[in-house]
PDB file of C-alpha atoms in Angstrom:
ATOM      1  CA  MET A  72       9.439  -5.897 -17.285  1.00  0.00           C
ATOM      2  CA  ARG A  73      10.570  -9.343 -15.962  1.00  0.00           C
ATOM      3  CA  ALA A  74       7.501  -9.158 -13.560  1.00  0.00           C
ATOM      4  CA  GLU A  75       5.173  -8.374 -16.535  1.00  0.00           C
ATOM      5  CA  GLU A  76       6.617 -11.369 -18.604  1.00  0.00           C
ATOM      6  CA  HIS A  77       6.139 -13.834 -15.431  1.00  0.00           C
ATOM      7  CA  ILE A  78       2.536 -12.377 -15.100  1.00  0.00           C
ATOM      8  CA  VAL A  79       1.831 -13.018 -18.907  1.00  0.00           C
ATOM      9  CA  GLY A  80       3.575 -16.267 -18.939  1.00  0.00           C
ATOM     10  CA  VAL A  81       1.401 -17.455 -15.979  1.00  0.00           C
ATOM     11  CA  THR A  82      -1.991 -16.023 -16.842  1.00  0.00           C
ATOM     12  CA  GLY A  83      -1.800 -15.367 -20.642  1.00  0.00           C
ATOM     13  CA  GLN A  84      -2.910 -11.980 -19.679  1.00  0.00           C
ATOM     14  CA  LYS A  85      -0.984  -8.714 -19.907  1.00  0.00           C
ATOM     15  CA  PRO A  86      -1.297  -6.535 -16.719  1.00  0.00           C
ATOM     16  CA  LEU A  87      -3.169  -3.115 -17.335  1.00  0.00           C
ATOM     17  CA  GLY A  88      -2.180  -1.749 -14.135  1.00  0.00           C
ATOM     18  CA  PHE A  89       1.123  -1.454 -11.991  1.00  0.00           C
ATOM     19  CA  ARG A  90       1.709  -1.041  -8.148  1.00  0.00           C
ATOM     20  CA  GLY A  91       5.400  -0.089  -7.367  1.00  0.00           C
ATOM     21  CA  PRO A  92       6.977  -1.874  -4.361  1.00  0.00           C
ATOM     22  CA  GLY A  93       7.022   0.083  -1.462  1.00  0.00           C
ATOM     23  CA  PHE A  94       4.770   2.794  -3.052  1.00  0.00           C
ATOM     24  CA  SER A  95       7.779   3.907  -5.208  1.00  0.00           C
ATOM     25  CA  TRP A  96       7.181   5.789  -8.363  1.00  0.00           C
ATOM     26  CA  SER A  97       8.630   8.426 -10.444  1.00  0.00           C
ATOM     27  CA  ARG A  98       7.752  10.413 -13.577  1.00  0.00           C
ATOM     28  CA  ASP A  99       9.968   8.193 -15.990  1.00  0.00           C
ATOM     29  CA  LEU A 100       8.351   5.222 -14.624  1.00  0.00           C
ATOM     30  CA  LEU A 101       4.748   6.537 -15.534  1.00  0.00           C
ATOM     31  CA  GLU A 102       6.018   7.229 -19.128  1.00  0.00           C
ATOM     32  CA  VAL A 103       7.294   3.663 -19.255  1.00  0.00           C
ATOM     33  CA  LEU A 104       3.947   2.383 -18.152  1.00  0.00           C
ATOM     34  CA  LEU A 105       2.064   4.471 -20.800  1.00  0.00           C
ATOM     35  CA  GLU A 106       4.726   3.544 -23.517  1.00  0.00           C
ATOM     36  CA  ARG A 107       3.890  -0.365 -22.571  1.00  0.00           C
ATOM     37  CA  GLY A 108       0.073   0.194 -22.718  1.00  0.00           C
ATOM     38  CA  TYR A 109      -0.789   0.528 -18.984  1.00  0.00           C
ATOM     39  CA  LEU A 110      -4.016   2.240 -18.211  1.00  0.00           C
ATOM     40  CA  TYR A 111      -3.185   3.188 -14.616  1.00  0.00           C
ATOM     41  CA  ASP A 112      -0.607   3.127 -11.963  1.00  0.00           C
ATOM     42  CA  ALA A 113      -1.613   2.586  -8.335  1.00  0.00           C
ATOM     43  CA  SER A 114       1.750   3.161  -6.570  1.00  0.00           C
ATOM     44  CA  THR A 115       0.981   6.227  -4.411  1.00  0.00           C
ATOM     45  CA  LEU A 116      -0.012   6.173  -0.864  1.00  0.00           C
ATOM     46  CA  PRO A 117      -1.170   9.782   0.051  1.00  0.00           C
ATOM     47  CA  THR A 118      -0.214   9.869   3.719  1.00  0.00           C
ATOM     48  CA  TYR A 119       2.319  12.082   5.664  1.00  0.00           C
ATOM     49  CA  ILE A 120       3.616   8.838   7.650  1.00  0.00           C
ATOM     50  CA  GLY A 121       5.695   7.264   4.878  1.00  0.00           C
ATOM     51  CA  PRO A 122       8.914   8.527   6.439  1.00  0.00           C
ATOM     52  CA  LEU A 123       8.033   7.136   9.766  1.00  0.00           C
ATOM     53  CA  ALA A 124       7.149   3.821   8.085  1.00  0.00           C
ATOM     54  CA  ARG A 125      10.633   3.789   6.271  1.00  0.00           C
ATOM     55  CA  ALA A 126      12.469   4.590   9.454  1.00  0.00           C
ATOM     56  CA  TYR A 127      10.510   1.657  11.290  1.00  0.00           C
ATOM     57  CA  TYR A 128      11.255  -0.459   8.413  1.00  0.00           C
ATOM     58  CA  LEU A 129      15.077   0.399   8.255  1.00  0.00           C
ATOM     59  CA  TRP A 130      15.451   0.316  12.045  1.00  0.00           C
ATOM     60  CA  THR A 131      13.796  -3.343  12.327  1.00  0.00           C
ATOM     61  CA  SER A 132      15.678  -4.700   9.168  1.00  0.00           C
ATOM     62  CA  ASP A 133      19.180  -5.956   8.740  1.00  0.00           C
ATOM     63  CA  LEU A 134      20.171  -4.193   5.689  1.00  0.00           C
ATOM     64  CA  SER A 135      23.793  -3.131   4.410  1.00  0.00           C
ATOM     65  CA  ALA A 136      24.411   0.619   4.031  1.00  0.00           C
ATOM     66  CA  GLU A 137      24.210   0.151   0.462  1.00  0.00           C
ATOM     67  CA  GLU A 138      20.899  -1.603   0.565  1.00  0.00           C
ATOM     68  CA  ARG A 139      19.623   1.168   2.928  1.00  0.00           C
ATOM     69  CA  ASN A 140      20.513   3.824   0.242  1.00  0.00           C
ATOM     70  CA  LYS A 141      18.624   1.911  -2.308  1.00  0.00           C
ATOM     71  CA  ARG A 142      15.394   2.308   0.088  1.00  0.00           C
ATOM     72  CA  ALA A 143      16.038   6.011   0.639  1.00  0.00           C
ATOM     73  CA  GLU A 144      12.613   6.986  -1.160  1.00  0.00           C
ATOM     74  CA  LEU A 145      10.714   3.709   0.467  1.00  0.00           C
ATOM     75  CA  PHE A 146       7.121   4.523   1.429  1.00  0.00           C
ATOM     76  CA  GLY A 147       7.405   8.126  -0.017  1.00  0.00           C
ATOM     77  CA  ASN A 148       7.927  11.420   1.738  1.00  0.00           C
ATOM     78  CA  TRP A 149       5.920  14.082   3.776  1.00  0.00           C
ATOM     79  CA  ARG A 150       4.509  15.767   0.276  1.00  0.00           C
ATOM     80  CA  ASP A 151       2.750  12.735  -0.402  1.00  0.00           C
ATOM     81  CA  GLY A 152       0.081  13.437   2.249  1.00  0.00           C
ATOM     82  CA  LEU A 153      -0.888  16.297  -0.122  1.00  0.00           C
ATOM     83  CA  ARG A 154      -1.794  13.899  -2.782  1.00  0.00           C
ATOM     84  CA  PRO A 155      -5.662  13.138  -3.470  1.00  0.00           C
ATOM     85  CA  VAL A 156      -7.025  10.088  -2.027  1.00  0.00           C
ATOM     86  CA  LYS A 157      -9.447   9.759  -5.001  1.00  0.00           C
ATOM     87  CA  PRO A 158      -8.291   8.589  -8.487  1.00  0.00           C
ATOM     88  CA  TYR A 159      -6.764  11.438 -10.570  1.00  0.00           C
ATOM     89  CA  PHE A 160      -4.617  11.821 -13.790  1.00  0.00           C
ATOM     90  CA  TRP A 161      -0.959  12.333 -13.906  1.00  0.00           C
ATOM     91  CA  GLN A 162      -0.290  15.088 -16.626  1.00  0.00           C
ATOM     92  CA  LEU A 163       3.253  13.715 -17.910  1.00  0.00           C
ATOM     93  CA  PRO A 164       6.153  15.741 -19.416  1.00  0.00           C
ATOM     94  CA  SER A 165       5.474  14.095 -22.908  1.00  0.00           C
ATOM     95  CA  GLY A 166       1.893  15.777 -22.701  1.00  0.00           C
ATOM     96  CA  SER A 167       0.126  12.274 -22.274  1.00  0.00           C
ATOM     97  CA  LYS A 168      -1.766  11.539 -19.238  1.00  0.00           C
ATOM     98  CA  ILE A 169      -2.141   8.371 -17.168  1.00  0.00           C
ATOM     99  CA  LEU A 170      -4.755   7.490 -14.483  1.00  0.00           C
ATOM    100  CA  GLU A 171      -3.369   7.102 -10.898  1.00  0.00           C
ATOM    101  CA  ILE A 172      -5.756   4.985  -8.281  1.00  0.00           C
ATOM    102  CA  PRO A 173      -3.926   5.600  -4.816  1.00  0.00           C
ATOM    103  CA  VAL A 174      -4.056   3.159  -2.158  1.00  0.00           C
ATOM    104  CA  THR A 175      -6.933   4.912  -0.027  1.00  0.00           C
ATOM    105  CA  THR A 176      -5.798   6.516   3.169  1.00  0.00           C
ATOM    106  CA  MET A 177      -8.567   7.685   5.772  1.00  0.00           C
ATOM    107  CA  PRO A 178      -9.954  10.811   4.151  1.00  0.00           C
ATOM    108  CA  VAL A 179      -9.069  14.097   5.882  1.00  0.00           C
ATOM    109  CA  PHE A 180      -6.659  12.381   8.513  1.00  0.00           C
ATOM    110  CA  LYS A 181      -4.638  10.604   5.704  1.00  0.00           C
ATOM    111  CA  VAL A 182      -3.527   7.714   7.643  1.00  0.00           C
ATOM    112  CA  PRO A 183      -3.282   4.419   6.088  1.00  0.00           C
ATOM    113  CA  PHE A 184      -5.991   1.673   6.829  1.00  0.00           C
ATOM    114  CA  HIS A 185      -4.701  -1.286   4.493  1.00  0.00           C
ATOM    115  CA  LEU A 186      -4.762  -4.686   5.937  1.00  0.00           C
ATOM    116  CA  SER A 187      -1.112  -4.543   7.268  1.00  0.00           C
ATOM    117  CA  TYR A 188      -2.081  -1.669   9.377  1.00  0.00           C
ATOM    118  CA  LEU A 189      -5.201  -3.502  10.799  1.00  0.00           C
ATOM    119  CA  ILE A 190      -3.324  -6.533  11.536  1.00  0.00           C
ATOM    120  CA  TYR A 191      -0.661  -4.397  13.380  1.00  0.00           C
ATOM    121  CA  LEU A 192      -3.458  -2.876  15.525  1.00  0.00           C
ATOM    122  CA  SER A 193      -5.256  -6.199  16.163  1.00  0.00           C
ATOM    123  CA  ARG A 194      -2.118  -7.136  18.078  1.00  0.00           C
ATOM    124  CA  PHE A 195      -3.240  -4.680  20.752  1.00  0.00           C
ATOM    125  CA  SER A 196      -6.862  -4.728  20.412  1.00  0.00           C
ATOM    126  CA  THR A 197      -9.280  -6.200  17.975  1.00  0.00           C
ATOM    127  CA  PHE A 198     -12.034  -3.758  19.265  1.00  0.00           C
ATOM    128  CA  LEU A 199      -9.536  -1.000  18.367  1.00  0.00           C
ATOM    129  CA  MET A 200      -8.889  -2.259  14.747  1.00  0.00           C
ATOM    130  CA  THR A 201     -12.533  -2.525  14.088  1.00  0.00           C
ATOM    131  CA  CYS A 202     -13.475   1.013  15.123  1.00  0.00           C
ATOM    132  CA  TYR A 203     -10.278   2.232  13.134  1.00  0.00           C
ATOM    133  CA  LEU A 204     -11.607   0.659  10.080  1.00  0.00           C
ATOM    134  CA  LYS A 205     -15.306   1.465  10.493  1.00  0.00           C
ATOM    135  CA  MET A 206     -13.990   5.114  10.920  1.00  0.00           C
ATOM    136  CA  ALA A 207     -11.772   4.875   7.850  1.00  0.00           C
ATOM    137  CA  ILE A 208     -14.955   3.448   5.883  1.00  0.00           C
ATOM    138  CA  LEU A 209     -17.373   6.081   7.405  1.00  0.00           C
ATOM    139  CA  MET A 210     -14.884   8.838   6.051  1.00  0.00           C
ATOM    140  CA  CYS A 211     -14.974   7.302   2.817  1.00  0.00           C
ATOM    141  CA  ARG A 212     -18.713   7.222   2.660  1.00  0.00           C
ATOM    142  CA  LEU A 213     -18.710  11.118   3.988  1.00  0.00           C
ATOM    143  CA  THR A 214     -16.375  12.303   1.232  1.00  0.00           C
ATOM    144  CA  GLY A 215     -17.633  10.027  -1.689  1.00  0.00           C
ATOM    145  CA  THR A 216     -14.274   7.918  -1.942  1.00  0.00           C
ATOM    146  CA  ALA A 217     -14.457   4.622  -3.087  1.00  0.00           C
ATOM    147  CA  PRO A 218     -11.786   2.821  -1.255  1.00  0.00           C
ATOM    148  CA  SER A 219      -8.707   0.984  -3.073  1.00  0.00           C
ATOM    149  CA  PHE A 220      -7.941  -1.352  -0.381  1.00  0.00           C
ATOM    150  CA  LEU A 221      -4.658  -2.793  -0.269  1.00  0.00           C
ATOM    151  CA  LEU A 222      -4.264  -6.617   0.471  1.00  0.00           C
ATOM    152  CA  HIS A 223      -0.767  -7.859   0.163  1.00  0.00           C
ATOM    153  CA  PRO A 224      -0.109 -11.545   0.133  1.00  0.00           C
ATOM    154  CA  LEU A 225       2.564 -10.952   2.740  1.00  0.00           C
ATOM    155  CA  ASP A 226      -0.281 -10.206   5.085  1.00  0.00           C
ATOM    156  CA  LEU A 227      -2.204 -13.379   4.634  1.00  0.00           C
ATOM    157  CA  ILE A 228       0.848 -15.668   4.700  1.00  0.00           C
ATOM    158  CA  GLY A 229       1.927 -14.811   8.245  1.00  0.00           C
ATOM    159  CA  CYS A 230       5.312 -14.812   9.871  1.00  0.00           C
ATOM    160  CA  ASP A 231       5.262 -18.304  10.683  1.00  0.00           C
ATOM    161  CA  ARG A 232       5.360 -19.343   7.081  1.00  0.00           C
ATOM    162  CA  SER A 233       8.597 -17.431   6.193  1.00  0.00           C
ATOM    163  CA  LYS A 234      11.129 -15.099   7.932  1.00  0.00           C
ATOM    164  CA  SER A 235      11.988 -13.284   4.704  1.00  0.00           C
ATOM    165  CA  PHE A 236      10.215 -10.014   5.580  1.00  0.00           C
ATOM    166  CA  PRO A 237       9.990  -9.630   9.248  1.00  0.00           C
ATOM    167  CA  SER A 238       9.556  -5.886   9.287  1.00  0.00           C
ATOM    168  CA  SER A 239       6.230  -5.824   7.484  1.00  0.00           C
ATOM    169  CA  PRO A 240       3.556  -5.095   9.946  1.00  0.00           C
ATOM    170  CA  GLY A 241       1.280  -8.076   8.913  1.00  0.00           C
ATOM    171  CA  TRP A 242       4.273 -10.279   9.392  1.00  0.00           C
ATOM    172  CA  ILE A 243       4.488  -9.954  13.057  1.00  0.00           C
ATOM    173  CA  CYS A 244       1.354 -12.298  13.414  1.00  0.00           C
ATOM    174  CA  PRO A 245       1.174 -15.893  12.483  1.00  0.00           C
ATOM    175  CA  ALA A 246      -1.131 -16.914   9.574  1.00  0.00           C
ATOM    176  CA  ALA A 247      -3.551 -18.219  12.110  1.00  0.00           C
ATOM    177  CA  SER A 248      -4.098 -14.704  13.815  1.00  0.00           C
ATOM    178  CA  SER A 249      -4.043 -12.769  10.791  1.00  0.00           C
ATOM    179  CA  SER A 250      -6.759 -14.827   9.140  1.00  0.00           C
ATOM    180  CA  PRO A 251      -9.563 -13.667  11.740  1.00  0.00           C
ATOM    181  CA  THR A 252      -8.212 -10.270  11.314  1.00  0.00           C
ATOM    182  CA  TRP A 253      -8.896 -10.598   7.595  1.00  0.00           C
ATOM    183  CA  LYS A 254     -12.262 -11.901   8.291  1.00  0.00           C
ATOM    184  CA  ARG A 255     -13.325  -9.137  10.717  1.00  0.00           C
ATOM    185  CA  SER A 256     -11.888  -6.453   8.408  1.00  0.00           C
ATOM    186  CA  SER A 257     -13.666  -7.896   5.357  1.00  0.00           C
ATOM    187  CA  ALA A 258     -17.011  -8.029   7.465  1.00  0.00           C
ATOM    188  CA  SER A 259     -16.622  -4.492   8.656  1.00  0.00           C
ATOM    189  CA  CYS A 260     -16.159  -3.469   5.049  1.00  0.00           C
ATOM    190  CA  ARG A 261     -19.358  -5.193   4.047  1.00  0.00           C
ATOM    191  CA  GLY A 262     -21.209  -3.555   7.123  1.00  0.00           C
ATOM    192  CA  THR A 263     -21.661  -7.101   8.657  1.00  0.00           C
ATOM    193  CA  THR A 264     -20.291  -8.764  11.791  1.00  0.00           C
ATOM    194  CA  GLY A 265     -18.518 -12.101  11.760  1.00  0.00           C
TER     195      GLY A 265
END
């Protein structure tokens, strides 16, 4: 609720949608969002690799046992790979519904292709990153999936600007190197080069 208050304070607008940190959500949270007038949630990441992402995060972070326990559900579980990649409605215990707009993963394969992953791939090969993104966009077109592409501010800032989140894939690159990746990614999404 504090985040909502800050957003209203800065923008003068009440948010209509919500994305939980680390793709975290619960049915209770969805009920609260509905009660507060939210139109949609965008917290799910329909992929099978969430537990691998969590393991990597915990392995590369310097968290206490208590902090690790708090993040036990971070990035979801294996069953999240069974969720749809297209928007759908949650049927809540109260009988109400709320729209879910999942972060799009590559249809059929259910692997992420948001900017953090593209930046990570670009460390090894910009050609590989471009092919991966083009394949994801092609799969979205073939399945009629309108992508909900995740852009996280941390991906655009870069590790040279702050050391607060060193385990985020996009934070392993300085800002100067993530900017060209962003430009290539957006050009691939538009079907242009650049």
